[in-house]
């Protein structure tokens, strides 16, 4: 990707990327920059894989995650709007939930049950980390 697009300069296409990291040495390095969230139980198991999401303007389209545990996501830079929607059998009763996360905020969502999508505040660079727990 060229530097102009990396920096979201006018006239370039926005981008959003996410990937999982399961390399133990890299995980040890990453975890030096953020603590285990205080709201997780002391005895909860943290898996050996974490995710990084970053980009401009775009985000993740509405989806369910096929993961084995609950997840938390922490917003490190920029702001991101989340939309949670119930499963189809509940959508006549339950309403969608929309909220904004900002740097320092963390979200706990059962993304295996709630359909969810995100969008980044226009013009902002977003960086977040995600992990499962159980």
Short mmCIF file of N, CA and C in Angstrom, two decimals:
data_model
loop_
_atom_site.label_atom_id
_atom_site.label_comp_id
_atom_site.label_asym_id
_atom_site.label_seq_id
_atom_site.Cartn_x
_atom_site.Cartn_y
_atom_site.Cartn_z
N UNK A 1 0.85 -1.17 0.00
CA UNK A 1 0.00 0.00 0.00
C UNK A 1 0.90 1.24 0.00
N UNK A 2 0.56 2.21 -0.82
CA UNK A 2 1.43 3.39 -0.88
C UNK A 2 1.20 4.29 0.33
N UNK A 3 2.20 5.12 0.69
CA UNK A 3 2.12 5.96 1.89
C UNK A 3 0.92 6.91 1.90
N UNK A 4 0.52 7.41 0.75
CA UNK A 4 -0.64 8.32 0.71
C UNK A 4 -1.90 7.59 1.18
N UNK A 5 -2.08 6.36 0.73
CA UNK A 5 -3.26 5.59 1.15
C UNK A 5 -3.15 5.18 2.62
N UNK A 6 -1.95 4.80 3.05
CA UNK A 6 -1.74 4.44 4.45
C UNK A 6 -2.21 5.58 5.35
N UNK A 7 -1.93 6.81 4.96
CA UNK A 7 -2.26 7.99 5.76
C UNK A 7 -3.63 8.58 5.44
N UNK A 8 -4.42 7.90 4.62
CA UNK A 8 -5.78 8.32 4.28
C UNK A 8 -5.82 9.73 3.70
N UNK A 9 -4.88 10.02 2.82
CA UNK A 9 -4.84 11.35 2.20
C UNK A 9 -6.02 11.51 1.25
N UNK A 10 -6.49 12.75 1.06
CA UNK A 10 -7.63 12.99 0.16
C UNK A 10 -7.41 12.35 -1.22
N UNK A 11 -8.47 11.74 -1.74
CA UNK A 11 -8.41 11.11 -3.05
C UNK A 11 -7.99 9.66 -3.01
N UNK A 12 -7.62 9.15 -1.82
CA UNK A 12 -7.24 7.74 -1.72
C UNK A 12 -8.40 6.94 -1.14
N UNK A 13 -8.40 5.66 -1.42
CA UNK A 13 -9.45 4.77 -0.92
C UNK A 13 -9.18 4.41 0.54
N UNK A 14 -10.23 4.45 1.36
CA UNK A 14 -10.07 4.09 2.77
C UNK A 14 -9.76 2.60 2.89
N UNK A 15 -9.30 2.20 4.06
CA UNK A 15 -8.96 0.80 4.28
C UNK A 15 -9.22 0.41 5.73
N UNK A 16 -9.42 -0.88 5.93
CA UNK A 16 -9.64 -1.45 7.26
C UNK A 16 -9.14 -2.88 7.21
N UNK A 17 -8.36 -3.28 8.20
CA UNK A 17 -7.79 -4.63 8.19
C UNK A 17 -7.82 -5.20 9.61
N UNK A 18 -7.98 -6.49 9.68
CA UNK A 18 -7.91 -7.18 10.96
C UNK A 18 -7.19 -8.50 10.78
N UNK A 19 -6.45 -8.91 11.78
CA UNK A 19 -5.77 -10.20 11.69
C UNK A 19 -5.55 -10.76 13.10
N UNK A 20 -5.41 -12.06 13.16
CA UNK A 20 -5.14 -12.75 14.41
C UNK A 20 -3.67 -13.09 14.51
N UNK A 21 -3.14 -12.95 15.72
CA UNK A 21 -1.74 -13.27 15.97
C UNK A 21 -1.68 -14.41 16.99
N UNK A 22 -1.03 -15.49 16.64
CA UNK A 22 -0.88 -16.61 17.57
C UNK A 22 0.59 -16.96 17.82
N UNK A 23 1.50 -16.08 17.44
CA UNK A 23 2.93 -16.30 17.65
C UNK A 23 3.26 -15.89 19.09
N UNK A 24 3.68 -16.84 19.92
CA UNK A 24 3.83 -16.59 21.36
C UNK A 24 4.81 -15.46 21.69
N UNK A 25 5.90 -15.35 20.97
CA UNK A 25 6.86 -14.28 21.26
C UNK A 25 6.27 -12.91 20.94
N UNK A 26 5.53 -12.81 19.86
CA UNK A 26 4.89 -11.54 19.51
C UNK A 26 3.80 -11.20 20.52
N UNK A 27 3.03 -12.21 20.96
CA UNK A 27 2.01 -11.97 21.99
C UNK A 27 2.63 -11.42 23.26
N UNK A 28 3.75 -11.98 23.69
CA UNK A 28 4.43 -11.47 24.89
C UNK A 28 4.82 -10.01 24.71
N UNK A 29 5.33 -9.66 23.55
CA UNK A 29 5.70 -8.27 23.28
C UNK A 29 4.46 -7.37 23.28
N UNK A 30 3.40 -7.81 22.62
CA UNK A 30 2.17 -7.01 22.56
C UNK A 30 1.60 -6.76 23.95
N UNK A 31 1.57 -7.78 24.77
CA UNK A 31 0.93 -7.68 26.09
C UNK A 31 1.69 -6.77 27.05
N UNK A 32 2.90 -6.36 26.70
CA UNK A 32 3.62 -5.38 27.51
C UNK A 32 2.96 -4.01 27.42
N UNK A 33 2.18 -3.76 26.37
CA UNK A 33 1.61 -2.44 26.12
C UNK A 33 0.20 -2.26 26.66
N UNK A 34 -0.40 -3.32 27.21
CA UNK A 34 -1.73 -3.18 27.79
C UNK A 34 -1.92 -4.27 28.84
N UNK A 35 -2.63 -3.94 29.92
CA UNK A 35 -2.86 -4.94 30.96
C UNK A 35 -4.06 -5.82 30.61
N UNK A 36 -4.17 -6.92 31.32
CA UNK A 36 -5.39 -7.73 31.24
C UNK A 36 -6.51 -6.86 31.79
N UNK A 37 -7.63 -6.77 31.11
CA UNK A 37 -8.72 -5.90 31.60
C UNK A 37 -9.12 -6.25 33.04
N UNK A 38 -9.31 -5.21 33.85
CA UNK A 38 -9.60 -5.40 35.27
C UNK A 38 -10.94 -6.08 35.52
N UNK A 39 -11.84 -6.04 34.57
CA UNK A 39 -13.17 -6.60 34.77
C UNK A 39 -13.23 -8.10 34.50
N UNK A 40 -12.15 -8.68 34.00
CA UNK A 40 -12.14 -10.13 33.77
C UNK A 40 -11.84 -10.85 35.08
N UNK A 41 -12.48 -11.99 35.33
CA UNK A 41 -12.18 -12.74 36.55
C UNK A 41 -10.71 -13.14 36.60
N UNK A 42 -10.16 -13.15 37.81
CA UNK A 42 -8.75 -13.50 37.99
C UNK A 42 -8.42 -14.87 37.41
N UNK A 43 -9.35 -15.81 37.53
CA UNK A 43 -9.06 -17.17 37.10
C UNK A 43 -9.47 -17.47 35.66
N UNK A 44 -9.84 -16.45 34.90
CA UNK A 44 -10.25 -16.72 33.53
C UNK A 44 -9.03 -17.06 32.67
N UNK A 45 -9.28 -17.90 31.71
CA UNK A 45 -8.22 -18.33 30.81
C UNK A 45 -8.14 -17.39 29.61
N UNK A 46 -6.95 -16.91 29.31
CA UNK A 46 -6.71 -16.06 28.15
C UNK A 46 -6.06 -16.93 27.08
N UNK A 47 -6.65 -17.02 25.91
CA UNK A 47 -6.08 -17.90 24.88
C UNK A 47 -4.78 -17.35 24.30
N UNK A 48 -4.14 -18.15 23.53
CA UNK A 48 -2.85 -17.76 22.95
C UNK A 48 -3.03 -17.16 21.55
N UNK A 49 -4.10 -16.38 21.39
CA UNK A 49 -4.33 -15.69 20.12
C UNK A 49 -5.05 -14.38 20.42
N UNK A 50 -4.56 -13.31 19.83
CA UNK A 50 -5.21 -12.02 19.96
C UNK A 50 -5.33 -11.41 18.57
N UNK A 51 -6.22 -10.45 18.46
CA UNK A 51 -6.53 -9.85 17.17
C UNK A 51 -6.22 -8.36 17.20
N UNK A 52 -5.87 -7.84 16.06
CA UNK A 52 -5.63 -6.41 15.87
C UNK A 52 -6.52 -5.95 14.73
N UNK A 53 -7.18 -4.81 14.93
CA UNK A 53 -8.01 -4.20 13.89
C UNK A 53 -7.58 -2.75 13.74
N UNK A 54 -7.40 -2.31 12.50
CA UNK A 54 -7.01 -0.92 12.28
C UNK A 54 -7.45 -0.45 10.90
N UNK A 55 -7.55 0.86 10.77
CA UNK A 55 -7.88 1.43 9.48
C UNK A 55 -8.57 2.77 9.60
N UNK A 56 -9.05 3.25 8.47
CA UNK A 56 -9.75 4.53 8.36
C UNK A 56 -11.14 4.31 7.77
N UNK A 57 -12.09 5.05 8.25
CA UNK A 57 -13.42 5.23 7.65
C UNK A 57 -14.28 3.97 7.53
N UNK A 58 -13.74 2.87 7.13
CA UNK A 58 -14.54 1.67 6.95
C UNK A 58 -14.80 1.01 8.30
N UNK A 59 -14.88 -0.26 8.32
CA UNK A 59 -15.11 -1.05 9.54
C UNK A 59 -15.53 -2.43 9.12
N UNK A 60 -16.11 -3.15 10.05
CA UNK A 60 -16.54 -4.53 9.78
C UNK A 60 -18.03 -4.54 9.46
N UNK A 61 -18.41 -5.22 8.40
CA UNK A 61 -19.82 -5.36 8.05
C UNK A 61 -20.51 -6.26 9.09
N UNK A 62 -21.83 -6.20 9.13
CA UNK A 62 -22.61 -6.96 10.09
C UNK A 62 -22.32 -8.46 9.95
N UNK A 63 -22.01 -9.12 11.08
CA UNK A 63 -21.65 -10.54 11.05
C UNK A 63 -21.75 -11.15 12.45
N UNK A 64 -21.64 -12.45 12.52
CA UNK A 64 -21.45 -13.19 13.77
C UNK A 64 -20.04 -13.75 13.75
N UNK A 65 -19.44 -13.90 14.94
CA UNK A 65 -18.12 -14.52 15.03
C UNK A 65 -18.28 -16.01 15.34
N UNK A 66 -17.45 -16.80 14.73
CA UNK A 66 -17.43 -18.23 15.01
C UNK A 66 -16.18 -18.52 15.84
N UNK A 67 -16.29 -18.16 17.13
CA UNK A 67 -15.20 -18.34 18.08
C UNK A 67 -15.71 -19.21 19.22
N UNK A 68 -14.79 -19.75 20.01
CA UNK A 68 -15.20 -20.69 21.05
C UNK A 68 -15.50 -20.04 22.39
N UNK A 69 -15.14 -18.77 22.56
CA UNK A 69 -15.30 -18.11 23.86
C UNK A 69 -15.89 -16.72 23.69
N UNK A 70 -16.18 -16.11 24.84
CA UNK A 70 -16.59 -14.70 24.83
C UNK A 70 -15.39 -13.86 24.43
N UNK A 71 -15.64 -12.62 24.05
CA UNK A 71 -14.53 -11.77 23.63
C UNK A 71 -14.62 -10.40 24.29
N UNK A 72 -13.47 -9.75 24.38
CA UNK A 72 -13.43 -8.34 24.75
C UNK A 72 -12.60 -7.62 23.69
N UNK A 73 -12.91 -6.35 23.48
CA UNK A 73 -12.14 -5.55 22.53
C UNK A 73 -11.87 -4.20 23.17
N UNK A 74 -10.64 -3.73 23.08
CA UNK A 74 -10.23 -2.45 23.65
C UNK A 74 -9.86 -1.49 22.53
N UNK A 75 -10.37 -0.28 22.61
CA UNK A 75 -10.09 0.76 21.64
C UNK A 75 -8.84 1.51 22.09
N UNK A 76 -7.80 1.50 21.29
CA UNK A 76 -6.54 2.15 21.65
C UNK A 76 -6.40 3.53 21.05
N UNK A 77 -6.89 3.70 19.82
CA UNK A 77 -6.75 4.99 19.13
C UNK A 77 -7.98 5.20 18.25
N UNK A 78 -8.42 6.44 18.16
CA UNK A 78 -9.58 6.76 17.33
C UNK A 78 -10.87 6.31 17.99
N UNK A 79 -11.97 6.54 17.30
CA UNK A 79 -13.29 6.17 17.79
C UNK A 79 -13.95 5.22 16.81
N UNK A 80 -14.78 4.34 17.34
CA UNK A 80 -15.44 3.35 16.50
C UNK A 80 -16.88 3.21 16.96
N UNK A 81 -17.81 3.24 16.00
CA UNK A 81 -19.21 3.02 16.31
C UNK A 81 -19.55 1.55 16.14
N UNK A 82 -20.20 0.98 17.14
CA UNK A 82 -20.66 -0.40 17.10
C UNK A 82 -22.17 -0.42 16.92
N UNK A 83 -22.65 -1.40 16.18
CA UNK A 83 -24.08 -1.68 16.07
C UNK A 83 -24.27 -3.15 16.40
N UNK A 84 -25.11 -3.43 17.39
CA UNK A 84 -25.45 -4.81 17.76
C UNK A 84 -26.90 -5.05 17.38
N UNK A 85 -27.16 -6.16 16.74
CA UNK A 85 -28.53 -6.53 16.36
C UNK A 85 -28.83 -7.93 16.89
N UNK A 86 -30.07 -8.15 17.33
CA UNK A 86 -30.43 -9.47 17.83
C UNK A 86 -30.54 -10.48 16.70
N UNK A 87 -30.64 -11.73 17.08
CA UNK A 87 -30.84 -12.77 16.08
C UNK A 87 -32.20 -12.58 15.41
N UNK A 88 -32.38 -13.09 14.20
CA UNK A 88 -33.63 -12.86 13.45
C UNK A 88 -34.90 -13.22 14.22
N UNK A 89 -34.87 -14.26 15.03
CA UNK A 89 -36.09 -14.64 15.74
C UNK A 89 -36.48 -13.65 16.83
N UNK A 90 -35.58 -12.75 17.21
CA UNK A 90 -35.88 -11.75 18.25
C UNK A 90 -36.03 -10.33 17.70
N UNK A 91 -35.79 -10.12 16.42
CA UNK A 91 -35.73 -8.74 15.92
C UNK A 91 -37.07 -8.01 15.99
N UNK A 92 -38.20 -8.72 16.11
CA UNK A 92 -39.48 -8.04 16.29
C UNK A 92 -39.65 -7.51 17.71
N UNK A 93 -38.93 -8.09 18.65
CA UNK A 93 -39.06 -7.72 20.06
C UNK A 93 -37.89 -6.85 20.51
N UNK A 94 -36.70 -7.23 20.13
CA UNK A 94 -35.48 -6.55 20.58
C UNK A 94 -35.04 -5.52 19.54
N UNK A 95 -34.53 -4.42 20.01
CA UNK A 95 -34.05 -3.36 19.14
C UNK A 95 -32.53 -3.43 18.99
N UNK A 96 -32.04 -2.83 17.94
CA UNK A 96 -30.59 -2.71 17.75
C UNK A 96 -30.02 -1.78 18.81
N UNK A 97 -28.78 -2.00 19.16
CA UNK A 97 -28.06 -1.16 20.11
C UNK A 97 -26.89 -0.55 19.38
N UNK A 98 -26.73 0.75 19.50
CA UNK A 98 -25.62 1.47 18.87
C UNK A 98 -24.85 2.23 19.95
N UNK A 99 -23.53 2.16 19.91
CA UNK A 99 -22.72 2.90 20.88
C UNK A 99 -21.36 3.23 20.27
N UNK A 100 -20.71 4.23 20.84
CA UNK A 100 -19.41 4.70 20.37
C UNK A 100 -18.36 4.34 21.40
N UNK A 101 -17.26 3.75 20.96
CA UNK A 101 -16.12 3.51 21.85
C UNK A 101 -15.00 4.46 21.47
N UNK A 102 -14.30 4.92 22.50
CA UNK A 102 -13.21 5.87 22.33
C UNK A 102 -11.96 5.29 22.98
N UNK A 103 -10.79 5.90 22.75
CA UNK A 103 -9.56 5.36 23.33
C UNK A 103 -9.70 5.14 24.84
N UNK A 104 -9.31 3.95 25.27
CA UNK A 104 -9.41 3.59 26.68
C UNK A 104 -10.66 2.79 27.01
N UNK A 105 -11.65 2.78 26.11
CA UNK A 105 -12.87 2.00 26.34
C UNK A 105 -12.65 0.55 25.97
N UNK A 106 -13.35 -0.33 26.67
CA UNK A 106 -13.34 -1.76 26.35
C UNK A 106 -14.77 -2.25 26.27
N UNK A 107 -14.99 -3.22 25.41
CA UNK A 107 -16.32 -3.76 25.15
C UNK A 107 -16.28 -5.26 25.40
N UNK A 108 -17.30 -5.76 26.10
CA UNK A 108 -17.51 -7.20 26.25
C UNK A 108 -18.81 -7.52 25.53
N UNK A 109 -18.74 -8.34 24.52
CA UNK A 109 -19.93 -8.70 23.74
C UNK A 109 -19.83 -10.18 23.40
N UNK A 110 -20.95 -10.87 23.50
CA UNK A 110 -20.96 -12.25 23.01
C UNK A 110 -21.23 -12.17 21.51
N UNK A 111 -20.16 -12.09 20.76
CA UNK A 111 -20.25 -11.90 19.30
C UNK A 111 -20.64 -13.18 18.58
N UNK A 112 -20.86 -14.24 19.33
CA UNK A 112 -21.38 -15.48 18.75
C UNK A 112 -22.90 -15.42 18.67
N UNK A 113 -23.52 -14.53 19.45
CA UNK A 113 -24.97 -14.42 19.54
C UNK A 113 -25.48 -13.12 18.92
N UNK A 114 -24.78 -12.03 19.19
CA UNK A 114 -25.19 -10.72 18.67
C UNK A 114 -24.56 -10.47 17.30
N UNK A 115 -25.38 -10.19 16.31
CA UNK A 115 -24.86 -9.71 15.03
C UNK A 115 -24.24 -8.35 15.33
N UNK A 116 -23.09 -8.08 14.76
CA UNK A 116 -22.41 -6.83 15.07
C UNK A 116 -21.65 -6.32 13.85
N UNK A 117 -21.55 -5.02 13.80
CA UNK A 117 -20.79 -4.35 12.76
C UNK A 117 -20.18 -3.10 13.35
N UNK A 118 -19.12 -2.61 12.75
CA UNK A 118 -18.47 -1.41 13.24
C UNK A 118 -18.21 -0.45 12.09
N UNK A 119 -18.11 0.82 12.44
CA UNK A 119 -17.68 1.83 11.48
C UNK A 119 -16.79 2.82 12.22
N UNK A 120 -15.82 3.33 11.52
CA UNK A 120 -14.85 4.25 12.11
C UNK A 120 -15.31 5.68 11.84
N UNK A 121 -15.14 6.53 12.84
CA UNK A 121 -15.50 7.93 12.69
C UNK A 121 -14.70 8.49 11.51
N UNK A 122 -15.38 9.11 10.54
CA UNK A 122 -14.69 9.60 9.33
C UNK A 122 -13.47 10.47 9.64
N UNK A 123 -12.38 10.17 8.95
CA UNK A 123 -11.14 10.93 9.08
C UNK A 123 -10.25 10.49 10.22
N UNK A 124 -10.73 9.61 11.10
CA UNK A 124 -9.93 9.15 12.23
C UNK A 124 -9.27 7.81 11.90
N UNK A 125 -8.09 7.62 12.44
CA UNK A 125 -7.43 6.31 12.38
C UNK A 125 -7.87 5.53 13.61
N UNK A 126 -8.29 4.30 13.41
CA UNK A 126 -8.75 3.45 14.51
C UNK A 126 -7.79 2.29 14.71
N UNK A 127 -7.48 2.01 15.97
CA UNK A 127 -6.65 0.86 16.33
C UNK A 127 -7.27 0.21 17.55
N UNK A 128 -7.55 -1.08 17.45
CA UNK A 128 -8.11 -1.81 18.59
C UNK A 128 -7.50 -3.21 18.66
N UNK A 129 -7.55 -3.77 19.87
CA UNK A 129 -7.10 -5.14 20.09
C UNK A 129 -8.27 -5.94 20.63
N UNK A 130 -8.24 -7.22 20.37
CA UNK A 130 -9.33 -8.09 20.81
C UNK A 130 -8.76 -9.42 21.26
N UNK A 131 -9.39 -9.97 22.29
CA UNK A 131 -9.01 -11.30 22.75
C UNK A 131 -10.25 -12.02 23.24
N UNK A 132 -10.16 -13.32 23.29
CA UNK A 132 -11.23 -14.13 23.87
C UNK A 132 -10.86 -14.42 25.32
N UNK A 133 -11.84 -14.85 26.09
CA UNK A 133 -11.57 -15.28 27.46
C UNK A 133 -12.60 -16.33 27.85
N UNK A 134 -12.29 -17.09 28.87
CA UNK A 134 -13.23 -18.10 29.31
C UNK A 134 -12.79 -18.72 30.61
#
